[in-house]
Amino acid sequence: MASISTTLPATCVVVVQRGWRWLDLEALARDLIARHTAWAGGTLEKLVYCTARIDKRTNPVGRAEQDVYLLALHSHGSVTHIEYGQYVSRVKYAPLATEDRKGRPVLVTSQWPLMVQDHAASPVPNARFMVSHARREEKGSDVNVASHLLLDTLDGNVDGAIVISNDSDLRFPIQEARLRVPVGTVNPSRSYLAGDLAGNVSTGVGGHWWLQLRASDYRNHQLPDPCGTYTKPVPW
């Protein structure tokens, strides 16, 4: 296997615990390649990191910390290319809910000791509570991951690919990539692998594999601190 590309969205970095966020993406990708004997001799051809710049108006500290990390990645040569989406801030409306044991929403309705009354002061049992909330969404990263993955595989630029994501929206592009090259699908979260990203090792060209990152994968692949002239933010 001559060359391998790695694409990953920002979520695999920004949601990890304190002490793990100063992640050396290249070191992690090279280790993932080396773990699989079938990929012996493979070289990391390119590493694309898909992210979005945090809105400095609503989160100036987060934006400043992110800027330092992105500069450190470039300084250390830990990425080939950073593809930017965008953060969108909106006010959203939704029914109030709690979680069940599997994390699914359970709607909260009016009942004593908190009851809704109508205009005649009569109780309205089982009324829903609606709330408005600020919603900050990273937009475009999943599309950017899919685009780079398909461009690399359709153009024949690589002999294998690693996608570090648990986003079920990537089902179709990963399925198409598996028809052309072996694909490693890496779950960076603590959650179960999204069902849409599962598959068969022999689909298409075969040789596919799946892996879930462990705490040690984050701890053991950190950028140096300082990284050139850039120092890891204290909360990281």
PDB file of C-alpha atoms in Angstrom:
ATOM      1  CA  MET A   1       0.000   0.000   0.000  1.00  0.00           C
ATOM      2  CA  ALA A   2       1.677   3.176  -1.184  1.00  0.00           C
ATOM      3  CA  SER A   3      -0.281   6.131   0.125  1.00  0.00           C
ATOM      4  CA  ILE A   4      -3.042   6.827   2.612  1.00  0.00           C
ATOM      5  CA  SER A   5      -5.129   9.918   3.238  1.00  0.00           C
ATOM      6  CA  THR A   6      -6.736  10.874   6.517  1.00  0.00           C
ATOM      7  CA  THR A   7      -9.718  13.188   6.877  1.00  0.00           C
ATOM      8  CA  LEU A   8     -11.254  14.248  10.152  1.00  0.00           C
ATOM      9  CA  PRO A   9     -13.732  16.823  11.439  1.00  0.00           C
ATOM     10  CA  ALA A  10     -13.059  19.196  14.293  1.00  0.00           C
ATOM     11  CA  THR A  11     -15.355  17.306  16.624  1.00  0.00           C
ATOM     12  CA  CYS A  12     -12.722  14.654  17.211  1.00  0.00           C
ATOM     13  CA  VAL A  13     -10.590  17.324  18.868  1.00  0.00           C
ATOM     14  CA  VAL A  14     -12.835  19.870  20.511  1.00  0.00           C
ATOM     15  CA  VAL A  15     -14.975  17.441  22.502  1.00  0.00           C
ATOM     16  CA  VAL A  16     -12.141  15.565  24.184  1.00  0.00           C
ATOM     17  CA  GLN A  17     -11.195  16.030  27.808  1.00  0.00           C
ATOM     18  CA  ARG A  18      -8.866  18.574  29.300  1.00  0.00           C
ATOM     19  CA  GLY A  19      -5.269  17.464  28.827  1.00  0.00           C
ATOM     20  CA  TRP A  20      -6.050  15.746  25.507  1.00  0.00           C
ATOM     21  CA  ARG A  21      -6.904  18.663  23.239  1.00  0.00           C
ATOM     22  CA  TRP A  22      -3.359  19.581  22.159  1.00  0.00           C
ATOM     23  CA  LEU A  23      -3.595  16.642  19.787  1.00  0.00           C
ATOM     24  CA  ASP A  24      -0.858  15.872  17.258  1.00  0.00           C
ATOM     25  CA  LEU A  25      -3.043  14.764  14.372  1.00  0.00           C
ATOM     26  CA  GLU A  26      -0.198  13.485  12.223  1.00  0.00           C
ATOM     27  CA  ALA A  27       1.266  11.345  15.021  1.00  0.00           C
ATOM     28  CA  LEU A  28      -2.161   9.846  15.679  1.00  0.00           C
ATOM     29  CA  ALA A  29      -2.736   9.080  11.979  1.00  0.00           C
ATOM     30  CA  ARG A  30       0.675   7.437  11.572  1.00  0.00           C
ATOM     31  CA  ASP A  31       0.041   5.266  14.613  1.00  0.00           C
ATOM     32  CA  LEU A  32      -3.352   4.186  13.252  1.00  0.00           C
ATOM     33  CA  ILE A  33      -1.697   3.138  10.002  1.00  0.00           C
ATOM     34  CA  ALA A  34       1.062   1.222  11.783  1.00  0.00           C
ATOM     35  CA  ARG A  35      -1.408  -0.815  13.865  1.00  0.00           C
ATOM     36  CA  HIS A  36      -2.752  -2.689  10.840  1.00  0.00           C
ATOM     37  CA  THR A  37      -0.426  -5.298   9.424  1.00  0.00           C
ATOM     38  CA  ALA A  38      -2.273  -5.296   6.100  1.00  0.00           C
ATOM     39  CA  TRP A  39      -1.201  -1.683   5.702  1.00  0.00           C
ATOM     40  CA  ALA A  40       2.481  -2.420   6.379  1.00  0.00           C
ATOM     41  CA  GLY A  41       4.674  -0.053   4.419  1.00  0.00           C
ATOM     42  CA  GLY A  42       1.881   2.451   3.985  1.00  0.00           C
ATOM     43  CA  THR A  43       2.831   6.113   4.050  1.00  0.00           C
ATOM     44  CA  LEU A  44       0.708   9.059   5.103  1.00  0.00           C
ATOM     45  CA  GLU A  45       0.174  10.973   1.872  1.00  0.00           C
ATOM     46  CA  LYS A  46      -1.998  13.776   3.224  1.00  0.00           C
ATOM     47  CA  LEU A  47      -3.956  14.733   6.314  1.00  0.00           C
ATOM     48  CA  VAL A  48      -6.970  17.022   5.991  1.00  0.00           C
ATOM     49  CA  TYR A  49      -8.466  18.576   9.114  1.00  0.00           C
ATOM     50  CA  CYS A  50     -11.995  19.932   8.647  1.00  0.00           C
ATOM     51  CA  THR A  51     -13.010  22.520  11.203  1.00  0.00           C
ATOM     52  CA  ALA A  52     -14.691  25.914  11.627  1.00  0.00           C
ATOM     53  CA  ARG A  53     -13.457  29.066  13.293  1.00  0.00           C
ATOM     54  CA  ILE A  54     -15.204  29.708  16.588  1.00  0.00           C
ATOM     55  CA  ASP A  55     -17.242  32.922  16.625  1.00  0.00           C
ATOM     56  CA  LYS A  56     -15.055  35.396  18.510  1.00  0.00           C
ATOM     57  CA  ARG A  57     -18.058  37.638  19.195  1.00  0.00           C
ATOM     58  CA  THR A  58     -19.815  35.022  21.314  1.00  0.00           C
ATOM     59  CA  ASN A  59     -16.757  33.095  22.506  1.00  0.00           C
ATOM     60  CA  PRO A  60     -13.600  35.220  22.280  1.00  0.00           C
ATOM     61  CA  VAL A  61     -11.600  33.005  24.652  1.00  0.00           C
ATOM     62  CA  GLY A  62     -12.463  29.860  22.734  1.00  0.00           C
ATOM     63  CA  ARG A  63     -11.536  31.535  19.458  1.00  0.00           C
ATOM     64  CA  ALA A  64      -8.160  32.682  20.814  1.00  0.00           C
ATOM     65  CA  GLU A  65      -7.358  29.188  22.114  1.00  0.00           C
ATOM     66  CA  GLN A  66      -8.393  27.619  18.825  1.00  0.00           C
ATOM     67  CA  ASP A  67      -6.190  30.063  16.885  1.00  0.00           C
ATOM     68  CA  VAL A  68      -3.171  29.017  18.948  1.00  0.00           C
ATOM     69  CA  TYR A  69      -3.869  25.342  18.264  1.00  0.00           C
ATOM     70  CA  LEU A  70      -4.281  25.848  14.527  1.00  0.00           C
ATOM     71  CA  LEU A  71      -1.039  27.822  14.363  1.00  0.00           C
ATOM     72  CA  ALA A  72       0.723  25.103  16.350  1.00  0.00           C
ATOM     73  CA  LEU A  73      -0.519  22.430  13.927  1.00  0.00           C
ATOM     74  CA  HIS A  74       0.929  24.384  11.007  1.00  0.00           C
ATOM     75  CA  SER A  75       4.175  25.109  12.846  1.00  0.00           C
ATOM     76  CA  HIS A  76       4.674  21.435  13.667  1.00  0.00           C
ATOM     77  CA  GLY A  77       3.684  20.242  10.187  1.00  0.00           C
ATOM     78  CA  SER A  78       0.941  18.111  11.705  1.00  0.00           C
ATOM     79  CA  VAL A  79      -1.592  18.730   8.913  1.00  0.00           C
ATOM     80  CA  THR A  80      -1.415  18.898   5.145  1.00  0.00           C
ATOM     81  CA  HIS A  81      -4.467  21.084   4.777  1.00  0.00           C
ATOM     82  CA  ILE A  82      -7.135  22.660   6.983  1.00  0.00           C
ATOM     83  CA  GLU A  83     -10.549  22.979   5.351  1.00  0.00           C
ATOM     84  CA  TYR A  84     -12.793  25.539   7.011  1.00  0.00           C
ATOM     85  CA  GLY A  85     -16.539  25.430   7.400  1.00  0.00           C
ATOM     86  CA  GLN A  86     -18.332  27.990   9.532  1.00  0.00           C
ATOM     87  CA  TYR A  87     -20.044  28.402  12.870  1.00  0.00           C
ATOM     88  CA  VAL A  88     -23.659  29.544  12.746  1.00  0.00           C
ATOM     89  CA  SER A  89     -25.409  31.033  15.787  1.00  0.00           C
ATOM     90  CA  ARG A  90     -29.192  30.948  15.891  1.00  0.00           C
ATOM     91  CA  VAL A  91     -32.042  31.032  18.371  1.00  0.00           C
ATOM     92  CA  LYS A  92     -33.858  27.698  18.301  1.00  0.00           C
ATOM     93  CA  TYR A  93     -37.179  26.619  19.780  1.00  0.00           C
ATOM     94  CA  ALA A  94     -37.749  23.175  21.235  1.00  0.00           C
ATOM     95  CA  PRO A  95     -39.884  21.322  23.791  1.00  0.00           C
ATOM     96  CA  LEU A  96     -38.345  20.917  27.236  1.00  0.00           C
ATOM     97  CA  ALA A  97     -37.065  17.388  27.776  1.00  0.00           C
ATOM     98  CA  THR A  98     -34.976  15.119  29.978  1.00  0.00           C
ATOM     99  CA  GLU A  99     -32.973  12.040  28.985  1.00  0.00           C
ATOM    100  CA  ASP A 100     -33.902   8.404  29.347  1.00  0.00           C
ATOM    101  CA  ARG A 101     -31.314   5.723  30.150  1.00  0.00           C
ATOM    102  CA  LYS A 102     -30.192   5.596  26.525  1.00  0.00           C
ATOM    103  CA  GLY A 103     -29.936   9.350  26.139  1.00  0.00           C
ATOM    104  CA  ARG A 104     -33.164   9.695  24.184  1.00  0.00           C
ATOM    105  CA  PRO A 105     -35.383  12.749  24.860  1.00  0.00           C
ATOM    106  CA  VAL A 106     -38.377  12.416  27.161  1.00  0.00           C
ATOM    107  CA  LEU A 107     -40.693  15.412  26.860  1.00  0.00           C
ATOM    108  CA  VAL A 108     -41.529  17.256  30.077  1.00  0.00           C
ATOM    109  CA  THR A 109     -45.212  18.062  30.496  1.00  0.00           C
ATOM    110  CA  SER A 110     -47.192  19.997  33.082  1.00  0.00           C
ATOM    111  CA  GLN A 111     -48.103  18.151  36.239  1.00  0.00           C
ATOM    112  CA  TRP A 112     -48.077  18.987  39.907  1.00  0.00           C
ATOM    113  CA  PRO A 113     -46.111  20.611  41.519  1.00  0.00           C
ATOM    114  CA  LEU A 114     -45.668  22.591  38.263  1.00  0.00           C
ATOM    115  CA  MET A 115     -48.974  23.013  36.464  1.00  0.00           C
ATOM    116  CA  VAL A 116     -50.123  25.181  33.566  1.00  0.00           C
ATOM    117  CA  GLN A 117     -53.461  26.995  33.835  1.00  0.00           C
ATOM    118  CA  ASP A 118     -55.676  28.231  31.031  1.00  0.00           C
ATOM    119  CA  HIS A 119     -57.334  31.655  30.849  1.00  0.00           C
ATOM    120  CA  ALA A 120     -60.030  30.490  33.269  1.00  0.00           C
ATOM    121  CA  ALA A 121     -57.408  29.319  35.805  1.00  0.00           C
ATOM    122  CA  SER A 122     -58.246  25.671  35.131  1.00  0.00           C
ATOM    123  CA  PRO A 123     -55.327  23.188  35.151  1.00  0.00           C
ATOM    124  CA  VAL A 124     -53.969  22.061  31.764  1.00  0.00           C
ATOM    125  CA  PRO A 125     -52.360  18.698  32.478  1.00  0.00           C
ATOM    126  CA  ASN A 126     -49.784  17.277  30.053  1.00  0.00           C
ATOM    127  CA  ALA A 127     -49.118  20.641  28.409  1.00  0.00           C
ATOM    128  CA  ARG A 128     -45.687  20.913  26.790  1.00  0.00           C
ATOM    129  CA  PHE A 129     -43.137  23.506  27.896  1.00  0.00           C
ATOM    130  CA  MET A 130     -41.454  25.245  24.950  1.00  0.00           C
ATOM    131  CA  VAL A 131     -38.069  26.916  25.403  1.00  0.00           C
ATOM    132  CA  SER A 132     -35.896  29.132  23.238  1.00  0.00           C
ATOM    133  CA  HIS A 133     -32.156  28.603  23.371  1.00  0.00           C
ATOM    134  CA  ALA A 134     -28.962  29.726  21.694  1.00  0.00           C
ATOM    135  CA  ARG A 135     -27.736  27.136  19.189  1.00  0.00           C
ATOM    136  CA  ARG A 136     -24.162  27.283  17.887  1.00  0.00           C
ATOM    137  CA  GLU A 137     -23.575  24.822  15.091  1.00  0.00           C
ATOM    138  CA  GLU A 138     -20.486  23.936  13.132  1.00  0.00           C
ATOM    139  CA  LYS A 139     -21.632  23.833   9.521  1.00  0.00           C
ATOM    140  CA  GLY A 140     -19.876  22.342   6.539  1.00  0.00           C
ATOM    141  CA  SER A 141     -17.305  20.079   8.184  1.00  0.00           C
ATOM    142  CA  ASP A 142     -19.163  16.860   7.316  1.00  0.00           C
ATOM    143  CA  VAL A 143     -19.529  17.996   3.702  1.00  0.00           C
ATOM    144  CA  ASN A 144     -15.851  18.931   3.559  1.00  0.00           C
ATOM    145  CA  VAL A 145     -14.796  15.538   4.935  1.00  0.00           C
ATOM    146  CA  ALA A 146     -16.991  13.792   2.361  1.00  0.00           C
ATOM    147  CA  SER A 147     -15.690  15.951  -0.480  1.00  0.00           C
ATOM    148  CA  HIS A 148     -12.007  15.365   0.272  1.00  0.00           C
ATOM    149  CA  LEU A 149     -12.587  11.639   0.767  1.00  0.00           C
ATOM    150  CA  LEU A 150     -14.360  11.254  -2.564  1.00  0.00           C
ATOM    151  CA  LEU A 151     -11.944  13.475  -4.489  1.00  0.00           C
ATOM    152  CA  ASP A 152      -8.965  11.476  -3.273  1.00  0.00           C
ATOM    153  CA  THR A 153     -10.528   8.099  -3.989  1.00  0.00           C
ATOM    154  CA  LEU A 154     -12.230   8.951  -7.292  1.00  0.00           C
ATOM    155  CA  ASP A 155      -9.089  10.604  -8.661  1.00  0.00           C
ATOM    156  CA  GLY A 156      -6.990   7.618  -7.607  1.00  0.00           C
ATOM    157  CA  ASN A 157      -4.694   9.774  -5.490  1.00  0.00           C
ATOM    158  CA  VAL A 158      -4.491   7.289  -2.598  1.00  0.00           C
ATOM    159  CA  ASP A 159      -4.500   3.540  -1.995  1.00  0.00           C
ATOM    160  CA  GLY A 160      -6.335   3.741   1.329  1.00  0.00           C
ATOM    161  CA  ALA A 161      -8.170   6.208   3.543  1.00  0.00           C
ATOM    162  CA  ILE A 162      -8.856   6.792   7.227  1.00  0.00           C
ATOM    163  CA  VAL A 163     -11.914   8.771   8.304  1.00  0.00           C
ATOM    164  CA  ILE A 164     -11.945   9.845  11.952  1.00  0.00           C
ATOM    165  CA  SER A 165     -15.579  10.608  12.662  1.00  0.00           C
ATOM    166  CA  ASN A 166     -18.774   9.145  14.112  1.00  0.00           C
ATOM    167  CA  ASP A 167     -21.064  11.305  11.973  1.00  0.00           C
ATOM    168  CA  SER A 168     -23.759   9.168  10.347  1.00  0.00           C
ATOM    169  CA  ASP A 169     -24.110  11.802   7.600  1.00  0.00           C
ATOM    170  CA  LEU A 170     -20.909  10.334   6.123  1.00  0.00           C
ATOM    171  CA  ARG A 171     -22.608   7.013   5.339  1.00  0.00           C
ATOM    172  CA  PHE A 172     -22.854   7.473   1.571  1.00  0.00           C
ATOM    173  CA  PRO A 173     -19.368   8.874   0.827  1.00  0.00           C
ATOM    174  CA  ILE A 174     -17.720   6.222   3.007  1.00  0.00           C
ATOM    175  CA  GLN A 175     -19.721   3.486   1.302  1.00  0.00           C
ATOM    176  CA  GLU A 176     -18.609   4.789  -2.096  1.00  0.00           C
ATOM    177  CA  ALA A 177     -14.986   5.071  -0.972  1.00  0.00           C
ATOM    178  CA  ARG A 178     -15.050   1.426   0.200  1.00  0.00           C
ATOM    179  CA  LEU A 179     -15.811   0.357  -3.361  1.00  0.00           C
ATOM    180  CA  ARG A 180     -12.455   1.803  -4.455  1.00  0.00           C
ATOM    181  CA  VAL A 181      -9.965   1.653  -1.573  1.00  0.00           C
ATOM    182  CA  PRO A 182      -9.692   0.072   1.881  1.00  0.00           C
ATOM    183  CA  VAL A 183     -11.140   2.475   4.462  1.00  0.00           C
ATOM    184  CA  GLY A 184     -10.410   2.662   8.175  1.00  0.00           C
ATOM    185  CA  THR A 185     -13.368   4.186  10.039  1.00  0.00           C
ATOM    186  CA  VAL A 186     -12.289   5.561  13.409  1.00  0.00           C
ATOM    187  CA  ASN A 187     -14.806   6.557  16.084  1.00  0.00           C
ATOM    188  CA  PRO A 188     -13.339   9.400  18.195  1.00  0.00           C
ATOM    189  CA  SER A 189     -16.223   9.469  20.683  1.00  0.00           C
ATOM    190  CA  ARG A 190     -17.239   7.417  23.707  1.00  0.00           C
ATOM    191  CA  SER A 191     -20.524   6.525  22.031  1.00  0.00           C
ATOM    192  CA  TYR A 192     -21.216   3.386  20.082  1.00  0.00           C
ATOM    193  CA  LEU A 193     -20.286   3.475  16.401  1.00  0.00           C
ATOM    194  CA  ALA A 194     -23.065   5.098  14.377  1.00  0.00           C
ATOM    195  CA  GLY A 195     -24.962   2.280  12.716  1.00  0.00           C
ATOM    196  CA  ASP A 196     -24.736   3.955   9.305  1.00  0.00           C
ATOM    197  CA  LEU A 197     -20.935   3.795   9.447  1.00  0.00           C
ATOM    198  CA  ALA A 198     -20.811   0.063  10.103  1.00  0.00           C
ATOM    199  CA  GLY A 199     -20.167  -2.309   7.247  1.00  0.00           C
ATOM    200  CA  ASN A 200     -18.500  -5.485   6.059  1.00  0.00           C
ATOM    201  CA  VAL A 201     -14.744  -5.923   5.874  1.00  0.00           C
ATOM    202  CA  SER A 202     -15.067  -7.491   2.400  1.00  0.00           C
ATOM    203  CA  THR A 203     -17.347  -4.866   0.815  1.00  0.00           C
ATOM    204  CA  GLY A 204     -16.046  -3.441  -2.468  1.00  0.00           C
ATOM    205  CA  VAL A 205     -12.267  -3.818  -2.617  1.00  0.00           C
ATOM    206  CA  GLY A 206     -12.229  -5.233   0.931  1.00  0.00           C
ATOM    207  CA  GLY A 207      -9.695  -4.757   3.669  1.00  0.00           C
ATOM    208  CA  HIS A 208     -11.770  -2.236   5.644  1.00  0.00           C
ATOM    209  CA  TRP A 209     -11.456  -1.872   9.403  1.00  0.00           C
ATOM    210  CA  TRP A 210     -13.071  -0.094  12.342  1.00  0.00           C
ATOM    211  CA  LEU A 211     -11.570   1.248  15.564  1.00  0.00           C
ATOM    212  CA  GLN A 212     -12.656   3.345  18.551  1.00  0.00           C
ATOM    213  CA  LEU A 213     -10.132   5.768  20.018  1.00  0.00           C
ATOM    214  CA  ARG A 214      -9.130   5.199  23.629  1.00  0.00           C
ATOM    215  CA  ALA A 215      -7.973   7.684  26.246  1.00  0.00           C
ATOM    216  CA  SER A 216      -4.389   6.567  25.610  1.00  0.00           C
ATOM    217  CA  ASP A 217      -4.698   7.471  21.926  1.00  0.00           C
ATOM    218  CA  TYR A 218      -5.255  11.080  22.931  1.00  0.00           C
ATOM    219  CA  ARG A 219      -2.737  11.182  25.767  1.00  0.00           C
ATOM    220  CA  ASN A 220       0.062   9.534  23.788  1.00  0.00           C
ATOM    221  CA  HIS A 221      -0.195  11.775  20.724  1.00  0.00           C
ATOM    222  CA  GLN A 222       0.129  15.316  22.016  1.00  0.00           C
ATOM    223  CA  LEU A 223       2.027  18.164  20.379  1.00  0.00           C
ATOM    224  CA  PRO A 224       5.132  19.338  22.234  1.00  0.00           C
ATOM    225  CA  ASP A 225       4.515  22.188  24.650  1.00  0.00           C
ATOM    226  CA  PRO A 226       5.637  24.707  23.682  1.00  0.00           C
ATOM    227  CA  CYS A 227       5.229  23.856  20.007  1.00  0.00           C
ATOM    228  CA  GLY A 228       7.655  26.263  18.386  1.00  0.00           C
ATOM    229  CA  THR A 229       6.520  29.662  19.624  1.00  0.00           C
ATOM    230  CA  TYR A 230       3.041  28.443  20.597  1.00  0.00           C
ATOM    231  CA  THR A 231       2.103  27.381  24.124  1.00  0.00           C
ATOM    232  CA  LYS A 232      -0.810  25.091  24.935  1.00  0.00           C
ATOM    233  CA  PRO A 233      -3.749  27.029  26.429  1.00  0.00           C
ATOM    234  CA  VAL A 234      -4.115  26.340  30.142  1.00  0.00           C
ATOM    235  CA  PRO A 235      -7.629  24.784  29.889  1.00  0.00           C
ATOM    236  CA  TRP A 236      -6.354  22.348  27.253  1.00  0.00           C
TER     237      TRP A 236
END
